[in-house]
Amino acid sequence: MPDLLLELFSEEIPARMQAKAADDLRRMVTDKLVAEGLVYEGAKAFATPRRLALTVHGIPARQPDLKTERRGPKVGAPDAAVQGFLKATGLKSLDEAKIQRDPKGDFYIGLIEKPGRDAIDVLAEILPVIIRTFPWPKSMRWGARSGKPGSLNWVRPLHAITATFGPETEEPDVVKFEVDGIESGQTTYGHRFLAPAPISVRRFEDYEAKLLAAKVVLDAERRKDAILTDAKQLAFAQGFELVEDQNLLDEVAGLVEWPVVLMGSFEPEFLKTPDEVIRATIRNNQKCFVVRDPKTGKLASKFILVANIEATDGGKTIIAGNERVIRARLSDAKFFYETDLKTKLEDRLPKFEQIVFHEKLGTQAERIKRIERLAAEIAPLVGADVAKATRAAHLAKADLLTEVVGEFPEVQGLMGKYYALAQGEDASVAAACEEHYKPQGPADRVPTDPVSVVVALADKIDTLVGFWAIDEKPTGSKDPYALRRAALGVIRLIAENALRLSLIKVAGSALAGLSVKPADASKLPSDLLAFFADRLKVQLREQGARHDLVDAVFALGGQDDLLMIVRRVEALGKFLDTDDGKNLLAGTKRASNILSIEEKKDRRSFDGAPDAALYSLAEEKALAKAIGEVKAEAGAAVAREDFAAAMSAMAKLRPPVDAFFDKVRVNDDDAKVRENRLKLLNEIRSATRAVADFSKIQD
């Protein structure tokens, strides 16, 4: 079957847009093909700085013929209705229609046949529409046509369109169309400098091979592999090792079509600046990689750049130009760092009194005081030194006002650690200056130093409580203050450090420190706890746990110790994986369902202890006895936080529950016996609530 080759050749596409653009092109073309009845075998899209390309193989040469039936008016209907039906179906007379019998009468049925079109004609129709409606984040118009209505918008000036279609065994045809004066053809261009001449291409294999010969590596993954391999080898040859950076690699691969890896150097005196500042300077300003000395683990005074040209001088001029810029930028960074060291962190804090954190939550200075106060309250609960925790909370935000962080925001916190160590602060205090922002995502490292944990918790909980108090909660996909991330950070800090905290009490303490109070302050901690429950579901689901088990545990009420909730959910999950657990769940749900029906019918609940004197069957007595024993045993196990033992106790209910439903008729003719048995069912529900609300668990 025929294949499609499509290339959109333009000026340089921003690297950050290329991957999504390639995916959008593939999706838009293939979706249209399928909608037109042209089901393809496979598709792959590519992007370089100057082109988007797509190959779709296994496209049928022609659309299938379509046959559809259209129901018309009743036999004997008015002539106007009949003529409308004939016109809509394309029939010449009613003799060409069928008659279909129906309980409501006999109806005319028209068979509409729509012959399929050649796929190349369909492509010529859909491709211009896709090009004109392409979803670039930013686009532009250019040239003489730009002032005309309906002129093409593209990310950068579009110069050529290659579009060919045909089977492998034949010469492909050009898919002929025009967009804003640009006619499709089979001509593309190679590297801007190394092979700028036009290239005639036929199909994808021919296209890819000719581009490679013209110094263009079409596949971004292949460019990345070449850059990474060459960079590692070049560093190794000089006795160094490459500091890998996936994001930078992705960006650089989008800046070049023919990657050439070179090494430059800078003066060793710049190495007195922290490694992270050097790396940020070189990365942000010149998109270059840094290397380290494997013997010391410290950065070396070398960097690796990726050029887009094979220079006649071996790259000497390119290296010299990058060295000149990097030298100037490192000089600035060194100056910023040395200037910052002249001012102590605490001496910067008064400036925070003029910086508003949020108009309803006060200044940064007020927020720092709240974090200090909360850290002092949390510290004993975590086993951290109160004085160190308070000191760390006092200094943690100060580096936001330094020159280096102003230039490179990504090193905030880290520079706070360096400056704290430089002024002689305790190591734990310095570490907390860096680590109190962590974890910033599901893959980020969780602090373990008690002081860092305290300040991280205080910072995040103050943020959450503050925005809850002013009713700035996340809605839908909107979360401008990253409150979901903050809540997940709190969960991970507590769970991975095995901390015992009452979230409601800590949230209440944070609320007490706010100058603004919500309309109903008493509801805030419980509302926030529900938000934590939702975040915990996400976290546990990613770890393979069931979200309904979290609901079952939270439904018990008063559950604000996240560590115990996690452990209880884990034990409950293991229990429900057993036959005893599955059967007990089924029995409990059966009891709950019966109770719900009867309570609704009688408009009352069946609370209270059953009357043992009304037990007439052995199964009733056995169940009542088992419930009493299990309640005591499971309750004691939960009290000592041995949830596995509590689940084992629950398992003992399975046989008597099974026997009860097998032998006992709950809705007995005797009203007193019926009520007593319903109370016994309620006892089953009550007993299982020692570990979870089984009604919240999905079958």
XYZ file of C-alpha atoms in Angstrom:
699
model
C 0.000 0.000 0.000
C 1.151 3.610 -0.596
C 3.099 5.738 1.866
C 2.898 9.454 2.593
C 5.940 11.710 3.053
C 5.254 15.205 4.348
C 7.827 17.861 5.256
C 7.213 21.458 6.322
C 10.481 23.377 5.841
C 10.889 26.706 7.636
C 13.219 29.016 9.484
C 14.461 27.778 12.876
C 11.761 26.323 15.129
C 12.381 26.947 18.867
C 13.815 23.801 20.450
C 11.200 23.754 23.219
C 8.389 23.480 20.644
C 9.769 20.784 18.364
C 8.796 17.565 20.126
C 5.179 18.615 20.684
C 4.904 19.980 17.153
C 6.057 16.657 15.687
C 3.526 14.793 17.830
C 0.753 17.244 16.879
C 1.508 16.783 13.175
C 1.348 12.999 13.469
C -1.866 13.110 15.485
C -3.663 15.601 13.251
C -2.830 13.835 9.982
C -3.588 10.322 11.211
C -6.841 11.400 12.892
C -8.012 12.943 9.617
C -7.016 9.849 7.652
C -8.998 7.577 9.950
C -11.983 9.946 9.835
C -11.900 9.659 6.051
C -11.894 5.867 6.176
C -8.182 5.578 5.344
C -6.859 3.277 8.069
C -3.042 3.308 7.985
C -0.468 0.808 9.266
C 2.000 3.112 11.047
C 3.220 6.691 11.367
C 6.270 8.496 12.719
C 7.041 12.191 12.990
C 10.387 14.000 13.179
C 11.647 17.481 13.966
C 14.877 19.368 13.363
C 15.487 23.088 13.853
C 14.264 23.792 10.303
C 11.684 21.152 9.534
C 8.763 19.048 10.682
C 8.494 15.733 8.862
C 6.007 12.884 8.867
C 5.903 9.466 7.267
C 2.685 7.443 7.234
C 2.890 4.007 5.678
C 0.280 1.495 4.657
C -2.412 3.951 3.532
C -5.065 2.471 1.202
C -4.851 3.879 -2.310
C -8.555 4.646 -2.251
C -11.341 5.256 0.222
C -13.864 2.419 0.564
C -17.226 2.901 -1.113
C -19.911 3.821 1.380
C -23.411 2.436 1.310
C -25.989 3.797 3.699
C -29.744 3.401 4.013
C -31.981 6.372 4.588
C -35.500 6.007 5.875
C -38.091 8.042 4.035
C -41.768 8.875 4.410
C -44.630 6.422 4.776
C -46.113 4.818 1.729
C -48.874 7.125 0.586
C -47.287 10.243 2.142
C -47.863 13.677 0.543
C -46.002 14.361 -2.689
C -43.871 17.103 -1.118
C -42.432 14.632 1.387
C -41.784 12.086 -1.352
C -39.991 14.630 -3.569
C -37.831 15.759 -0.644
C -36.874 12.145 0.038
C -35.956 11.528 -3.620
C -33.832 14.661 -3.742
C -31.987 13.830 -0.490
C -31.194 10.265 -1.586
C -30.477 10.988 -5.241
C -33.100 8.495 -6.422
C -34.876 9.132 -9.733
C -38.177 7.625 -8.652
C -39.796 5.600 -5.909
C -39.243 2.505 -8.050
C -35.580 2.633 -6.930
C -36.559 2.647 -3.242
C -37.326 -0.328 -1.050
C -40.356 -0.654 1.190
C -39.774 -1.666 4.786
C -42.580 -2.918 6.964
C -42.877 -1.433 10.443
C -45.479 -1.683 13.251
C -46.292 1.945 12.503
C -46.718 1.320 8.776
C -44.756 0.804 5.553
C -41.861 3.181 4.887
C -39.711 3.902 1.852
C -35.981 3.119 2.272
C -33.403 4.709 -0.016
C -29.957 3.170 -0.563
C -27.321 5.896 -0.881
C -24.076 4.864 -2.473
C -21.081 7.164 -2.114
C -18.066 6.033 -4.127
C -14.726 6.408 -2.382
C -12.128 8.880 -3.649
C -8.467 8.351 -4.370
C -6.425 8.778 -1.195
C -4.145 11.317 -2.866
C -7.154 13.569 -3.509
C -8.234 13.239 0.106
C -4.713 14.150 1.250
C -4.661 17.171 -1.037
C -7.824 18.319 0.717
C -6.921 17.676 4.364
C -3.217 18.685 4.476
C -3.742 22.408 3.747
C -6.392 22.547 6.471
C -4.006 20.934 8.972
C -1.224 23.368 8.075
C -3.485 26.388 8.447
C -4.912 25.222 11.780
C -1.669 23.916 13.296
C -1.625 24.626 17.080
C 1.658 26.489 17.568
C 1.949 28.120 21.027
C 3.171 31.241 19.212
C 3.070 32.010 15.513
C 3.802 34.822 13.088
C 3.005 36.198 9.641
C 5.604 37.467 7.205
C 6.254 38.911 3.785
C 3.983 40.684 1.373
C 1.045 38.390 2.102
C 1.070 39.043 5.844
C -1.260 41.990 5.564
C -3.931 40.095 3.676
C -6.887 38.517 5.492
C -6.470 34.789 6.065
C -2.728 34.796 5.543
C -0.809 31.852 6.997
C 0.378 31.913 10.606
C 3.377 29.675 11.323
C 5.967 29.500 14.073
C 8.626 30.904 11.717
C 8.483 31.746 7.978
C 7.502 28.618 6.054
C 9.529 28.186 2.853
C 8.678 24.834 1.309
C 6.277 21.908 1.540
C 7.245 18.412 0.458
C 4.365 15.980 0.001
C 4.647 12.711 -1.908
C 2.388 9.672 -1.995
C 2.758 6.300 -3.628
C 3.653 2.625 -3.239
C 7.218 1.437 -2.711
C 7.356 -0.247 -6.116
C 6.422 2.855 -8.109
C 7.496 6.449 -8.493
C 5.402 8.424 -5.978
C 3.169 11.292 -6.995
C 3.222 14.760 -5.533
C 0.212 15.522 -3.365
C -0.671 18.793 -5.064
C -1.972 21.676 -2.985
C -1.036 25.231 -2.117
C -0.896 27.147 1.153
C -0.472 30.910 1.092
C 1.379 30.830 -2.203
C 3.614 27.914 -1.220
C 3.026 25.007 -3.570
C 3.700 21.454 -2.471
C 6.407 19.540 -4.282
C 9.247 17.124 -3.693
C 12.098 19.538 -3.080
C 13.747 20.050 0.285
C 17.050 21.476 1.514
C 19.954 20.153 3.530
C 22.139 21.858 6.132
C 21.986 25.663 5.957
C 25.758 26.029 5.570
C 27.200 22.608 4.751
C 24.733 21.565 2.012
C 22.276 24.367 1.184
C 21.449 23.186 -2.361
C 17.933 21.936 -3.165
C 17.346 18.176 -2.934
C 14.737 16.223 -4.867
C 13.181 13.423 -2.787
C 10.695 10.650 -3.536
C 9.740 8.640 -0.460
C 10.822 8.556 3.190
C 13.808 6.195 2.896
C 15.163 8.270 0.029
C 14.402 11.488 1.927
C 16.151 10.421 5.137
C 19.238 9.125 3.291
C 19.622 12.259 1.173
C 19.244 14.509 4.216
C 21.954 12.568 6.027
C 24.221 13.011 3.018
C 23.356 16.713 3.160
C 24.494 16.926 6.813
C 21.060 16.711 8.460
C 20.312 14.059 11.096
C 16.531 13.848 10.912
C 15.804 11.809 14.069
C 16.130 13.832 17.295
C 16.897 10.674 19.304
C 19.763 9.885 16.968
C 21.106 13.427 17.412
C 20.879 13.047 21.198
C 22.728 9.731 21.121
C 25.472 11.212 18.939
C 25.881 14.245 21.219
C 25.959 12.181 24.409
C 28.379 9.587 23.047
C 30.779 12.131 21.577
C 30.635 14.324 24.689
C 31.430 11.395 26.985
C 34.303 10.248 24.782
C 35.755 13.749 24.488
C 35.613 14.235 28.269
C 37.098 10.790 28.905
C 39.973 11.469 26.512
C 40.923 14.487 28.653
C 40.659 12.556 31.918
C 37.250 13.959 32.902
C 33.671 12.748 33.009
C 30.613 14.453 31.576
C 28.028 15.882 33.970
C 24.919 14.598 32.227
C 21.881 16.836 31.900
C 18.872 15.346 30.105
C 16.945 18.604 29.785
C 19.954 20.371 28.311
C 20.566 17.441 25.971
C 16.969 17.658 24.735
C 17.344 21.385 24.127
C 20.712 21.203 22.392
C 19.505 18.412 20.099
C 16.789 20.833 18.987
C 19.346 23.526 18.141
C 21.462 21.552 15.678
C 20.908 19.440 12.578
C 24.499 18.196 12.338
C 25.937 17.988 15.878
C 29.663 18.559 16.287
C 30.966 18.236 19.859
C 33.871 20.451 20.970
C 35.612 21.231 24.268
C 36.531 24.644 25.626
C 38.070 25.877 28.865
C 37.974 28.719 31.363
C 40.318 30.012 34.050
C 40.678 27.749 37.128
C 40.180 30.751 39.431
C 36.457 30.633 38.648
C 36.270 27.244 40.367
C 36.223 29.084 43.712
C 32.575 29.768 42.912
C 30.204 26.918 43.900
C 29.890 24.196 41.274
C 26.155 24.713 40.923
C 26.610 28.396 40.087
C 29.243 27.572 37.455
C 27.008 24.944 35.939
C 23.960 27.245 35.918
C 26.007 30.034 34.324
C 27.407 27.860 31.538
C 24.132 26.042 30.974
C 21.812 29.042 30.927
C 23.977 31.400 28.914
C 25.693 29.131 26.390
C 23.764 25.838 26.490
C 27.011 23.999 27.257
C 27.758 20.973 29.412
C 30.248 20.927 32.280
C 32.695 18.158 33.180
C 34.057 16.983 36.508
C 37.306 15.531 37.710
C 36.503 11.915 38.719
C 39.314 11.995 41.288
C 37.872 14.886 43.292
C 34.243 14.881 42.195
C 34.544 18.647 41.629
C 34.046 20.506 38.380
C 36.999 20.973 36.066
C 37.748 24.214 34.234
C 36.425 22.762 30.985
C 33.097 22.751 29.198
C 31.599 20.930 26.240
C 29.696 22.715 23.516
C 27.714 21.418 20.551
C 28.182 23.226 17.251
C 25.969 22.929 14.187
C 28.815 23.005 11.656
C 32.043 21.297 10.739
C 34.346 24.314 10.747
C 37.371 24.441 8.479
C 39.606 25.415 11.389
C 38.478 22.423 13.466
C 36.195 24.577 15.581
C 38.869 26.871 17.038
C 36.929 30.043 16.307
C 33.705 28.584 17.691
C 35.461 27.459 20.872
C 37.137 30.847 21.299
C 33.816 32.653 20.929
C 32.128 30.464 23.549
C 35.101 30.826 25.894
C 34.886 34.593 25.616
C 31.198 34.677 26.540
C 31.537 32.082 29.315
C 34.517 33.913 30.803
C 32.446 37.104 31.025
C 29.457 35.309 32.532
C 31.571 33.447 35.083
C 33.228 36.704 36.024
C 29.787 38.151 36.758
C 28.785 35.065 38.755
C 32.018 35.187 40.758
C 31.410 38.856 41.524
C 27.824 38.152 42.628
C 28.946 35.301 44.873
C 31.751 37.264 46.522
C 29.452 40.249 46.999
C 26.816 38.054 48.650
C 29.359 36.687 51.111
C 29.947 40.188 52.492
C 26.407 40.374 53.922
C 25.112 37.941 56.520
C 21.842 36.186 55.840
C 20.025 37.662 58.825
C 21.062 41.180 57.776
C 19.027 40.726 54.604
C 15.804 39.875 56.410
C 14.550 43.458 57.080
C 14.004 43.852 53.309
C 11.312 41.194 53.518
C 9.129 43.677 55.427
C 8.620 45.549 52.139
C 7.967 42.399 50.066
C 4.382 41.159 49.994
C 3.934 37.385 50.030
C 0.197 37.686 49.303
C -2.038 40.692 49.780
C -4.265 38.740 52.191
C -1.464 36.878 53.961
C 0.926 39.716 54.631
C 4.601 40.223 53.903
C 7.401 37.711 53.545
C 8.686 38.888 56.931
C 5.369 37.966 58.569
C 5.410 34.604 56.842
C 8.939 33.868 58.065
C 7.800 34.580 61.630
C 4.892 32.166 61.202
C 7.221 29.445 59.894
C 9.594 30.014 62.842
C 6.748 29.703 65.320
C 5.349 26.577 63.664
C 8.802 25.000 63.380
C 9.309 25.459 67.124
C 6.037 23.609 67.771
C 6.740 20.771 65.336
C 10.390 20.222 66.354
C 9.678 18.214 69.558
C 7.266 15.988 67.629
C 9.982 15.138 65.106
C 12.832 14.834 67.584
C 14.635 17.910 66.270
C 16.529 20.503 68.270
C 14.091 23.398 68.781
C 16.773 26.107 68.716
C 18.299 24.784 65.483
C 14.906 24.388 63.846
C 13.920 27.929 64.779
C 17.243 29.312 63.549
C 16.934 27.431 60.256
C 13.375 28.703 59.753
C 14.638 32.229 60.455
C 17.326 32.054 57.744
C 15.805 29.679 55.189
C 14.340 32.335 52.881
C 17.142 34.901 53.158
C 19.029 33.769 50.044
C 16.084 34.901 47.913
C 17.514 38.409 48.298
C 21.046 37.514 47.184
C 22.600 38.489 43.852
C 23.273 34.909 42.759
C 19.701 33.724 43.333
C 18.428 36.850 41.614
C 20.449 35.834 38.548
C 19.841 32.076 38.825
C 16.539 31.369 40.652
C 17.045 27.620 40.231
C 19.780 27.649 42.915
C 17.583 29.135 45.641
C 17.956 27.194 48.860
C 21.239 25.733 47.701
C 22.923 29.127 47.946
C 21.327 29.587 51.343
C 23.232 26.484 52.468
C 26.530 27.795 51.095
C 26.092 31.220 52.683
C 25.001 29.696 56.005
C 28.083 27.472 56.118
C 30.283 30.430 55.166
C 29.004 32.424 58.142
C 29.546 29.519 60.530
C 26.025 28.206 60.994
C 25.427 24.669 62.264
C 25.510 22.045 59.495
C 21.885 21.057 60.149
C 20.767 24.679 59.941
C 22.642 25.121 56.657
C 21.198 21.897 55.237
C 17.677 23.013 56.136
C 18.175 26.229 54.156
C 18.539 24.066 51.055
C 16.255 21.151 51.870
C 13.188 22.937 53.220
C 11.876 23.267 49.648
C 11.986 19.497 49.203
C 10.394 17.309 48.043
C 9.182 19.299 45.041
C 7.710 16.364 43.185
C 7.056 12.622 43.360
C 10.616 11.820 42.242
C 12.416 14.428 44.348
C 14.531 13.436 47.333
C 12.904 13.627 50.782
C 14.992 15.274 53.547
C 15.939 13.050 56.476
C 17.784 15.469 58.772
C 15.279 16.310 61.552
C 15.888 20.068 61.291
C 15.325 20.015 57.533
C 12.168 17.953 57.977
C 10.782 20.390 60.542
C 11.338 23.492 58.408
C 10.056 21.744 55.270
C 6.853 20.760 57.087
C 6.394 24.206 58.632
C 6.909 25.922 55.277
C 4.436 23.707 53.413
C 1.786 23.582 56.124
C 1.869 27.365 56.541
C 1.339 27.683 52.788
C -1.566 25.239 52.761
C -3.325 26.645 55.819
C -2.809 30.214 54.636
C -4.361 29.715 51.229
C -7.140 27.591 52.714
C -7.901 30.418 55.135
C -8.329 32.931 52.291
C -10.283 30.401 50.196
C -7.693 30.106 47.433
C -8.010 26.345 47.013
C -7.121 24.414 43.865
C -10.025 24.070 41.452
C -10.088 21.531 38.646
C -6.771 21.652 36.836
C -5.903 25.072 38.248
C -3.439 25.189 41.116
C -1.540 28.498 40.828
C 0.063 28.201 44.260
C 1.152 24.552 43.821
C -0.893 23.471 46.839
C -1.260 19.902 45.569
C 2.511 19.634 45.382
C 2.828 21.072 48.904
C 0.346 18.531 50.290
C 2.127 15.663 48.557
C 5.384 16.974 50.021
C 3.908 16.865 53.535
C 2.670 13.317 52.961
C 6.051 12.105 51.745
C 7.917 13.869 54.582
C 5.694 12.170 57.150
C 5.489 8.727 55.548
C 9.125 8.328 54.497
C 10.449 9.608 57.832
C 7.898 7.545 59.809
C 6.660 10.625 61.689
C 3.731 10.635 64.124
C 1.879 13.921 63.690
C -1.697 15.011 64.174
C -2.398 17.041 61.044
C -5.456 18.631 62.587
C -3.468 19.900 65.582
C -0.584 21.152 63.427
C -3.021 22.864 61.031
C -4.747 24.435 64.023
C -1.410 25.792 65.254
C -0.677 27.228 61.820
C -4.113 28.821 61.694
C -3.564 30.421 65.096
C -0.512 32.216 63.680
C -2.439 33.838 60.838
C -3.656 37.413 61.144
C -6.527 36.604 58.772
C -9.150 34.116 59.905
C -11.687 32.315 57.687
C -15.413 32.773 58.262
C -15.675 29.310 59.822
C -12.239 28.601 61.267
C -13.405 25.433 62.986
C -13.987 23.704 59.640
C -10.604 24.536 58.116
C -8.522 21.691 59.613
C -11.082 19.038 58.607
C -11.470 20.535 55.109
C -7.711 20.517 54.707
C -7.588 16.927 55.971
C -9.976 15.911 53.161
C -7.571 17.520 50.693
C -4.731 15.478 52.187
C -6.877 12.366 51.809
C -7.246 13.060 48.084
C -3.491 13.604 47.706
C -2.798 10.443 49.706
C -5.015 8.482 47.316
C -2.912 9.717 44.406
C 0.308 8.850 46.201
C -0.817 5.363 47.215
C -2.340 4.663 43.813
C 1.049 5.403 42.204
C 2.520 2.870 44.605
C -0.053 0.282 43.551
C -2.561 0.665 46.410
C -6.311 1.087 45.946
C -7.796 4.529 46.476
C -11.028 3.096 47.910
C -9.069 1.687 50.836
C -7.987 5.222 51.722
C -11.669 6.246 51.715
C -12.492 3.263 53.937
C -9.927 4.293 56.531
C -10.664 8.044 56.425
C -14.395 7.319 56.771
C -13.812 6.222 60.365
C -13.321 9.868 61.313
C -10.595 11.408 63.417
C -7.913 9.860 61.190
C -5.270 12.565 60.858
C -2.108 10.565 61.586
C -0.920 9.969 58.029
C 1.665 7.377 58.979
C -0.949 5.240 60.725
C -3.359 5.715 57.840
C -0.749 4.463 55.383
C 0.024 1.435 57.561
C -3.651 0.670 58.076
C -4.291 0.901 54.306
C -1.359 -1.436 53.631
C -2.651 -3.999 56.140
C -6.200 -3.710 54.799
C -4.994 -4.247 51.236
C -3.120 -7.397 52.193
C -6.129 -8.697 54.107
C -8.503 -8.153 51.195
C -6.161 -10.103 48.926
C -6.897 -13.214 50.993
C -9.974 -15.440 50.688
C -10.968 -14.579 54.256
C -10.791 -10.874 53.435
C -12.787 -11.179 50.217
C -15.505 -13.276 51.811
C -15.758 -11.114 54.910
C -16.061 -8.041 52.668
C -18.889 -9.733 50.770
C -20.641 -10.698 54.004
C -20.254 -7.252 55.518
C -21.583 -5.583 52.397
C -24.544 -7.959 52.384
C -25.276 -7.005 55.981
C -24.980 -3.295 55.141
C -27.258 -3.604 52.134
C -29.946 -5.409 54.127
C -29.693 -2.841 56.903
C -29.920 0.080 54.462
C -33.099 -1.332 52.914
C -34.756 -2.093 56.251
C -33.695 1.182 57.863
C -35.152 3.092 54.942
C -38.351 1.067 55.065
C -38.764 1.374 58.860
C -37.371 4.927 58.957
C -35.148 4.047 61.889
C -31.736 2.672 62.659
C -31.056 -0.632 64.396
C -28.457 0.519 66.875
C -28.093 -0.948 70.310
C -27.077 -4.351 71.602
C -29.114 -7.382 70.491
C -31.036 -9.317 73.139
C -29.291 -12.660 73.653
C -32.542 -14.136 74.966
C -34.062 -13.824 71.486
C -31.392 -15.948 69.812
C -33.135 -19.134 68.702
C -30.567 -20.562 66.287
C -27.033 -21.774 66.928
C -25.727 -19.609 64.053
C -27.050 -16.472 65.760
C -25.368 -17.371 69.020
C -22.086 -18.273 67.267
C -22.041 -14.987 65.355
C -22.806 -12.926 68.452
C -20.030 -14.668 70.369
C -17.543 -14.197 67.513
C -18.403 -10.507 67.202
C -17.745 -9.937 70.908
C -14.404 -11.706 70.753
C -13.316 -10.042 67.517
C -14.301 -6.566 68.709
C -12.129 -6.948 71.796
C -9.206 -8.534 69.950
C -9.257 -6.166 66.968
C -9.752 -3.150 69.200
C -6.750 -4.099 71.313
C -4.638 -4.669 68.189
C -5.619 -1.279 66.745
C -4.862 0.367 70.088
C -1.315 -0.968 69.961
C -1.188 -0.076 66.242
C -0.720 -3.676 65.143
C -2.973 -3.558 62.104
C -1.887 -6.927 60.768
C -3.104 -8.508 64.008
C -6.354 -6.549 63.749
C -6.926 -7.988 60.276
C -6.193 -11.480 61.555
C -8.830 -10.970 64.227
C -11.296 -9.800 61.575
C -10.682 -13.028 59.636
C -12.275 -14.971 62.496
C -15.624 -13.405 61.605
C -15.767 -15.026 58.204
C -17.050 -18.530 59.190
C -19.847 -17.366 61.535
C -20.929 -14.619 59.083
C -21.084 -17.158 56.230
C -23.021 -19.584 58.410
C -25.446 -16.874 59.564
C -26.418 -15.884 56.021
C -26.622 -19.528 55.001
C -28.966 -20.655 57.797
C -30.726 -17.592 59.240
C -33.664 -15.694 57.726
C -33.206 -12.085 58.845
C -36.762 -10.861 58.138
C -38.472 -13.273 60.492
C -42.243 -13.188 60.875
C -41.804 -12.324 64.554
C -41.155 -8.552 64.654
C -38.984 -8.798 67.765
C -36.826 -11.553 66.282
C -36.493 -9.561 63.037
C -35.400 -6.449 64.935
C -32.933 -8.446 66.994
C -31.374 -10.017 63.915
C -31.072 -6.605 62.230
C -29.271 -5.375 65.346
C -26.950 -8.354 65.017
C -26.220 -7.347 61.414
C -25.435 -3.879 62.673
C -22.976 -5.469 65.087
C -21.122 -6.974 62.082
C -20.852 -3.514 60.567
C -19.762 -2.065 63.883
C -17.121 -4.754 64.445
C -15.464 -4.234 61.061
C -15.340 -0.480 61.641
C -12.608 -1.166 64.149
C -10.281 -1.299 61.143
C -12.164 0.365 58.257
C -15.562 1.289 56.865
C -16.098 -1.731 54.611
C -19.013 -0.029 52.850
C -16.509 2.299 51.140
C -14.550 -0.585 49.652
C -15.304 -1.516 46.068
C -15.968 -5.153 45.213
